[in-house]
Short mmCIF file of C-alpha atoms in Angstrom, two decimals:
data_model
loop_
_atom_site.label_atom_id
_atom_site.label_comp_id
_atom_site.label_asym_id
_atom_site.label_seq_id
_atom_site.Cartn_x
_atom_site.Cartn_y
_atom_site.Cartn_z
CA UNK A 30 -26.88 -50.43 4.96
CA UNK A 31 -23.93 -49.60 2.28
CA UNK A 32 -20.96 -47.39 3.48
CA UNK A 33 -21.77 -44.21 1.52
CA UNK A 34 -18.89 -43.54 -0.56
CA UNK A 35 -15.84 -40.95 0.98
CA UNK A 36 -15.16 -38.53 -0.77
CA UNK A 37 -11.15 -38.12 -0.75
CA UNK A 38 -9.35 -35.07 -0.37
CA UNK A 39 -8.25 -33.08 -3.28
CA UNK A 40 -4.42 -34.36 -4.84
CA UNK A 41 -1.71 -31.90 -4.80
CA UNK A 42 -2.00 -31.32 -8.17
CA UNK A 43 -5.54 -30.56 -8.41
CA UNK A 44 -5.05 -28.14 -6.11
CA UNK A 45 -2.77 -26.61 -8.44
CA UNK A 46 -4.62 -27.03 -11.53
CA UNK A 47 -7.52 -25.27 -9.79
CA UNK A 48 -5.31 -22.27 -7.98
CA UNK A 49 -4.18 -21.66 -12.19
CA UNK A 50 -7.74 -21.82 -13.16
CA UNK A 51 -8.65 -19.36 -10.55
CA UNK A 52 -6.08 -16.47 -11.04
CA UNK A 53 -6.92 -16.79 -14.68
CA UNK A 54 -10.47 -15.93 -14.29
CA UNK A 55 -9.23 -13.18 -11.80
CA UNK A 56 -6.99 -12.00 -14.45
CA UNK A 57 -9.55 -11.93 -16.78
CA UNK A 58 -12.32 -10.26 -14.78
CA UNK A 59 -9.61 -7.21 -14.22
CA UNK A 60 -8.44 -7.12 -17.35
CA UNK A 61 -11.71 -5.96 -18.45
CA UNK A 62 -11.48 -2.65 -16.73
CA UNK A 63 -8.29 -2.19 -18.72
CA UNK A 64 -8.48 1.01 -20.83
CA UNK A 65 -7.07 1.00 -24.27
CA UNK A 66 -4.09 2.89 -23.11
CA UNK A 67 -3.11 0.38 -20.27
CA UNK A 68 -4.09 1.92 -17.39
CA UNK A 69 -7.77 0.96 -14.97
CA UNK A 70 -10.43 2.23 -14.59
CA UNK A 71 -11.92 1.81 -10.95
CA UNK A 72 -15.37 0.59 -10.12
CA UNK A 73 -16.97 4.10 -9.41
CA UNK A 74 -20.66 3.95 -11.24
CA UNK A 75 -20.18 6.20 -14.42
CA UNK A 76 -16.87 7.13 -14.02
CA UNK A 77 -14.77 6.36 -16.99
CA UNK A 78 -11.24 7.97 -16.15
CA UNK A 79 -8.63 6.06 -15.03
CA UNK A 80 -7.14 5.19 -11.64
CA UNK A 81 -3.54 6.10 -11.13
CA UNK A 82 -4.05 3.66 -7.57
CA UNK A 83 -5.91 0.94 -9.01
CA UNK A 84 -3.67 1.21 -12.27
CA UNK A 85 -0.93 0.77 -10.17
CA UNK A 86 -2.26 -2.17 -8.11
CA UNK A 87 -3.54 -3.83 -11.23
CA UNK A 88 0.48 -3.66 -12.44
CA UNK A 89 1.11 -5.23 -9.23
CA UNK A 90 -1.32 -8.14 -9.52
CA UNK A 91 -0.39 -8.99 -13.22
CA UNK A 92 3.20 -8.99 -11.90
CA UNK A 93 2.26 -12.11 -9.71
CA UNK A 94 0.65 -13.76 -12.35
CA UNK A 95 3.17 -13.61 -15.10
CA UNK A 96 1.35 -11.14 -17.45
CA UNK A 97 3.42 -9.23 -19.98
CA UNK A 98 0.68 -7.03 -19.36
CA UNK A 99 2.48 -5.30 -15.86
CA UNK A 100 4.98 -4.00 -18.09
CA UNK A 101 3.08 -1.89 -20.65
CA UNK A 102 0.73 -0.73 -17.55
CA UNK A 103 4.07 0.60 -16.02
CA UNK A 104 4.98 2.11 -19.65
CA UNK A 105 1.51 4.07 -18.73
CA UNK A 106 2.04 5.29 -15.34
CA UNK A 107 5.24 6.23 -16.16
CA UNK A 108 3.72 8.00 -19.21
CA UNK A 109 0.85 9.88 -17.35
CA UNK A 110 3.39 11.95 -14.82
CA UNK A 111 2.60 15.06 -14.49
CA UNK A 112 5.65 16.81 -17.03
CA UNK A 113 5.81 20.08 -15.57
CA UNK A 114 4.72 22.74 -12.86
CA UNK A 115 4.97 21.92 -8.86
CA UNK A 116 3.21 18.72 -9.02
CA UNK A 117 5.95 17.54 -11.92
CA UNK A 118 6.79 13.86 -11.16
CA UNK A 119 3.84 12.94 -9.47
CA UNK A 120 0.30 11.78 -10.65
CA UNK A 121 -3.20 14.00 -11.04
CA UNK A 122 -5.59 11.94 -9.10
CA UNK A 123 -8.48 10.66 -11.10
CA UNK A 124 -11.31 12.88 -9.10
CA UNK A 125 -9.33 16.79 -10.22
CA UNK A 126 -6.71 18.43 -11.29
CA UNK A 127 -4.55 17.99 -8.10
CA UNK A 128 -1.71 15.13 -7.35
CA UNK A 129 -1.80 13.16 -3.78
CA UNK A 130 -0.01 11.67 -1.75
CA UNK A 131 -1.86 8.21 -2.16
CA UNK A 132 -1.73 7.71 -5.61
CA UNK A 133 1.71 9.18 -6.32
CA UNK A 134 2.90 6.43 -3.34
CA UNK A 135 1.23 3.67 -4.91
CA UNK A 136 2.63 4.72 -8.47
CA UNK A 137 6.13 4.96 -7.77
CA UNK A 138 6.16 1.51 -5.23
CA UNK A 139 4.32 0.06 -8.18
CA UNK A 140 6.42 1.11 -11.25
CA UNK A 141 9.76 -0.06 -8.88
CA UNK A 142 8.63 -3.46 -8.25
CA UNK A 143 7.38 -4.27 -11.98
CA UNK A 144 10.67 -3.11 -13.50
CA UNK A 145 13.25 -1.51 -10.88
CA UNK A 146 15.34 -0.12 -13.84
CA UNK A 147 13.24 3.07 -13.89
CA UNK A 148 14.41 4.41 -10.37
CA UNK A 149 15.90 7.60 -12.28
CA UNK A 150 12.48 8.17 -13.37
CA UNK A 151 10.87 8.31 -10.45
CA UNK A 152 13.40 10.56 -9.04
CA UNK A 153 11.10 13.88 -9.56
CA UNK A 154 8.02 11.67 -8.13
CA UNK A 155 10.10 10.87 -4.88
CA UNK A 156 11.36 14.59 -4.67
CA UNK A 157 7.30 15.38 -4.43
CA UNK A 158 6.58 13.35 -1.86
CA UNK A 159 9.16 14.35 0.26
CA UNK A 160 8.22 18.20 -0.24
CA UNK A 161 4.74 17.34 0.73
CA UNK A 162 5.61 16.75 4.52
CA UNK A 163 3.79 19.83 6.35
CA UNK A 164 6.45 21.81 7.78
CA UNK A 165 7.44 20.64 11.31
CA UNK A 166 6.17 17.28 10.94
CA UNK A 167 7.37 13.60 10.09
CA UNK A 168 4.24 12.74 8.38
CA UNK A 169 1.82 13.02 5.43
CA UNK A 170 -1.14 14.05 5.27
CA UNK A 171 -3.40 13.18 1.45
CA UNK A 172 -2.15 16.63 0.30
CA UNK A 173 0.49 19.14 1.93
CA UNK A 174 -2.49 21.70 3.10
CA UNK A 175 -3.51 18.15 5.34
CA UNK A 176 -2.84 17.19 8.91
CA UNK A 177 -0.97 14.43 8.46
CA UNK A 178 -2.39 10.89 9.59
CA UNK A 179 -0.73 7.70 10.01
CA UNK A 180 -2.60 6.19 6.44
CA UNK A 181 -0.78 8.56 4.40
CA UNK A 182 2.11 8.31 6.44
CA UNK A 183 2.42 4.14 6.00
CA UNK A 184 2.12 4.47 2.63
CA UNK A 185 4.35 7.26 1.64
CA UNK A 186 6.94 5.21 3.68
CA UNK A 187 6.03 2.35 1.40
CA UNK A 188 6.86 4.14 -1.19
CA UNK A 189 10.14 5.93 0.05
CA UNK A 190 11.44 2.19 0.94
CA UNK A 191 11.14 0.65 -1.89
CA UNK A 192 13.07 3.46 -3.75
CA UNK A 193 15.82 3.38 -1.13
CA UNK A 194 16.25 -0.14 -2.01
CA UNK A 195 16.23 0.06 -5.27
CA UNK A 196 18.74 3.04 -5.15
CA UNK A 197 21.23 1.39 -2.60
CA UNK A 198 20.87 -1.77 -4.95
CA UNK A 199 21.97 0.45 -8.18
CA UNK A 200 24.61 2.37 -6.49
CA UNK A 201 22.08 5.24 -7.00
CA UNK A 202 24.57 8.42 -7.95
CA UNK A 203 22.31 11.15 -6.06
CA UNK A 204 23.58 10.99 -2.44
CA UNK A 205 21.76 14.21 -1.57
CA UNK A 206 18.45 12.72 -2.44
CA UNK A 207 19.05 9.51 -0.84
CA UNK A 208 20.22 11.08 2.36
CA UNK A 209 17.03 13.19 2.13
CA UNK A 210 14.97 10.14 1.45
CA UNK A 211 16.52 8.32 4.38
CA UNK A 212 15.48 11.43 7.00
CA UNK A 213 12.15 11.43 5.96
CA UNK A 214 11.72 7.28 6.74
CA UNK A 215 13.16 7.95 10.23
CA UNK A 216 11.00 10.82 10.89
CA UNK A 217 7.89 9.17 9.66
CA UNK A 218 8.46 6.08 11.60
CA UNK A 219 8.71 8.13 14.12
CA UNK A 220 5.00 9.70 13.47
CA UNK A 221 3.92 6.43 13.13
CA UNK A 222 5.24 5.00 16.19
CA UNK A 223 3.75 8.15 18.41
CA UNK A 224 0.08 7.58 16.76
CA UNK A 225 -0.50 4.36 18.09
CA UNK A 226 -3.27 3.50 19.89
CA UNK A 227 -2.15 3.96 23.56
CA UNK A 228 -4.95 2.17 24.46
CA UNK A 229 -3.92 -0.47 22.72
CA UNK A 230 -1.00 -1.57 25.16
CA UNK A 231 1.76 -3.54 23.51
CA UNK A 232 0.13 -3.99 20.20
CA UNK A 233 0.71 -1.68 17.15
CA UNK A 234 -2.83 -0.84 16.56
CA UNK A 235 -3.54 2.53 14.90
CA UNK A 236 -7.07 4.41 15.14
CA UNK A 237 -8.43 6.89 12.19
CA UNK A 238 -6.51 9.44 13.59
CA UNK A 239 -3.24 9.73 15.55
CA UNK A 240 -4.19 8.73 19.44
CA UNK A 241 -7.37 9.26 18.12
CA UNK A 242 -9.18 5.85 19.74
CA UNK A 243 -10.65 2.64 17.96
CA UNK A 244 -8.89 1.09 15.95
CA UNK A 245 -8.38 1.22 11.95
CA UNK A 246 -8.22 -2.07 9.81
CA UNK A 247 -6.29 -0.83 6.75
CA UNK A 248 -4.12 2.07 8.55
CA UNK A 249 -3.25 -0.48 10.73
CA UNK A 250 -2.61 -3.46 7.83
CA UNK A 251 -0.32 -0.64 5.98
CA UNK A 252 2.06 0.40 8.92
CA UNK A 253 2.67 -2.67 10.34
CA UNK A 254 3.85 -3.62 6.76
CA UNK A 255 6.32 -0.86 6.51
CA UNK A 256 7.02 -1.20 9.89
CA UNK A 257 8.31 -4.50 9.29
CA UNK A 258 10.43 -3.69 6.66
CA UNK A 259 11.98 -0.65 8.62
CA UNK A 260 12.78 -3.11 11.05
CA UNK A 261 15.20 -4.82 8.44
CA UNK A 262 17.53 -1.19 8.10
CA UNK A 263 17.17 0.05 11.60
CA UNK A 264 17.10 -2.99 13.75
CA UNK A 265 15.96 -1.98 17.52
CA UNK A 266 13.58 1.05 16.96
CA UNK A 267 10.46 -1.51 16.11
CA UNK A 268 9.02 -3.61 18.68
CA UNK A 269 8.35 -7.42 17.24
CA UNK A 270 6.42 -8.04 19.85
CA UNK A 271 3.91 -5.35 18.97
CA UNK A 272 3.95 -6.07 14.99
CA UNK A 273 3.30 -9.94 15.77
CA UNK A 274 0.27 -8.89 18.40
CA UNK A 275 -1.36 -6.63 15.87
CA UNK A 276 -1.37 -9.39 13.17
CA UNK A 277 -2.39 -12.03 15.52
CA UNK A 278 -5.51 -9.30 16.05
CA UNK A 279 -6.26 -8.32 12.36
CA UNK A 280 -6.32 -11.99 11.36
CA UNK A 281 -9.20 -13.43 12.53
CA UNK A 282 -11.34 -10.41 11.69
CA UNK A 283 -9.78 -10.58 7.48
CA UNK A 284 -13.33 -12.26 6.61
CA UNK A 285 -15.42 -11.62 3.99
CA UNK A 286 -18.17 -10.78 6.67
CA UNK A 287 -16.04 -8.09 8.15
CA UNK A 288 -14.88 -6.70 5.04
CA UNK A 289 -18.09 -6.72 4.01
CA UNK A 290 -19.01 -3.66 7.15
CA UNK A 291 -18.04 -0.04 7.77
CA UNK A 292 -17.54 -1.36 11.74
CA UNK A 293 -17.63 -3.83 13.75
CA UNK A 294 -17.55 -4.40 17.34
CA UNK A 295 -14.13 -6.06 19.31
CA UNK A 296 -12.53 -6.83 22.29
CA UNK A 297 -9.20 -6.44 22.82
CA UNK A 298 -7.21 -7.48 25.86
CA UNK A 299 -10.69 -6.83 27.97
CA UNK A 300 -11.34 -3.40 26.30
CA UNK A 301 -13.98 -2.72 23.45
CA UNK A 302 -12.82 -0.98 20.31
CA UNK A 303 -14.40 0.22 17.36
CA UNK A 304 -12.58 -1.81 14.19
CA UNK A 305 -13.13 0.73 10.87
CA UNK A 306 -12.19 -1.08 7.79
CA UNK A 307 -11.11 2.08 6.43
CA UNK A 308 -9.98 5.52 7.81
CA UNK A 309 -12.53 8.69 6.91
#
C-alpha cells in the first residue's frame, strides 16, 4: 500500500502570518460595535448606548494590536467624565444616571496604559474612587451604599496601581493624593487577603462573597492579578505560594466549555467547590 502523505507541521512563519490574519479579523469584528464618537457599544440586545467598561477594554485591545484607534477611544473616555457634581471625574454607567466603581476602575487603568501622559486628568476620577470606600472598611463595594466584595475590591486596586505608577514615574506633584492613594492599596489588600476562601487552604481562591464558600472564576482571576503586582511594592505581605496554586487551579478549567456555564463542579485538594464564572 502507498505511505499516505504526512502532513508537516506548520513553519514559524506561517504561524505568524496566520496569528496577523487572526487579530485582524478580531479587530475588525470589534470595530464594528464602534460608535461614531469612539466609544462601544456592548452586546446587550437593543441597547444602543455605549459602554464606559467595554469602551475601555476595547482601548485596551487596540493598544495590543497597534491601532491608532486606542488613542481617539481614550480622547472619548476622557471626554465622557462626568464634569461636575459628586460623581465629577468618574463615569455614568451605561444602565442610569449613577457612576460605579467598575467602570470608573476600568476607565482610568485603561486611559493610563493607552497614553500615561493624562495622569493629571484622572486625578478627580482617582479622588472618586477613593471616597467610595464605605466608612470603616478597606474595600469597595459597586457603589458606596454597597457591602464591599472582593470583585470590586481587585479591580479598584487595579486601578489605584496603575495610577501610583504612573505618578511615581512622573514625579507626580500631589503628595497628599498619592499618600492617600497608597493607604487605600494597603488597606484593600488587606480586604482581599481576609476574604479568601479559608477553605481553600494555601491557595488564594476567592468565593462570591468574602468567606462566603465556593469559589469565583473572575473575582479570583482579578485579585490574584493585583495581588501580584502588590507583591512588586510591598514584598513579604503576598504569599507566592498561594498566587502560583490558584493559577495552577484556574488553568485547566479557562476552556471554552467552562466559560461557556454559570457553574461547574470541582475538586480541590479532596474538597468539592462550586466554580462561578462570575460573581452575582
Amino acid at each position: 500500500m502507498p505511505t499516505p502523505p504526512i502532513n508537516d507541521p506548520p513553519s514559524r512563519s506561517d504561524l505568524i502570518a496566520a496569528s496577523r490574519d487572526t487579530v485582524n479579523k478580531l479587530v475588525e469584528a470589534l470595530l464594528a460595535w464602534k460608535t461614531p464618537g469612539f466609544l462601544f457599544n456592548s452586546n446587550i440586545t437593543g441597547d444602543i448606548r455605549p459602554s464606559i467598561t467595554v469602551s475601555a477594554i476595547a482601548a485596551l485591545a487596540l493598544l495590543k494590536a497597534e491601532r491608532r484607534e486606542a488613542q481617539f477611544t481614550c480622547d472619548a473616555l476622557l471626554q465622557a467624565r462626568v464634569k461636575e457634581g459628586p460623581d465629577m471625574g468618574a463615569w455614568t454607567a451605561q444602565g442610569g444616571p449613577y457612576s460605579h466603581t467598575i467602570g470608573t476602575s476600568w476607565a482610568v487603568f485603561s486611559c493610563l496604559r493607552v497614553r500615561a501622559t493624562c495622569l493629571s486628568d484622572l486625578a478627580e476620577a482617582v479622588k472618586w474612587l477613593l471616597d467610595q470606600r464605605p466608612q470603616g472598611h478597606g474595600g469597595w463595594g459597586h457603589v458606596k451604599e454597597l457591602a464591599p466584595r472582593a470583585y470590586e475590591t481587585a479591580y479598584v486596586l487595579n486601578a489605584l496601581l496603575e495610577f501610583r505608577e504612573c505618578a511615581l514615574l512622573a514625579n507626580f506633584g500631589d503628595a497628599a493624593l498619592l499618600g492617600s492613594v497608597d493607604d487605600a492599596i494597603d488597606g484593600g489588600v488587606d480586604f482581599l487577603l481576609a476574604a479568601v476562601n479559608p477553605e481553600a487552604d494555601e491557595s488564594y481562591l476567592w468565593g462570591d462573597e468574602p468567606q462566603g464558600g465556593g469559589i469565583c472564576l473572575a473575582t479570583t482571576a482579578i485579585s490574584i492579578h493585583v495581588l501580584a503586582k502588590y507583591a512588586k511594592i510591598r514584598r513579604g505581605r503576598v504569599k507566592m505560594g498561594g498566587l502560583l496554586s490558584a493559577f495552577e487551579f484556574l488553568c485547566p478549567h479557562i476552556t471554552a466549555e467552562s466559560l461557556g456555564r454559570a457553574q461547574i463542579p470541582v475538586m480541590l485538594n479532596g474538597k468539592e467547590f462550586d466554580l462561578d464564572l462570575w460573581p452575582s
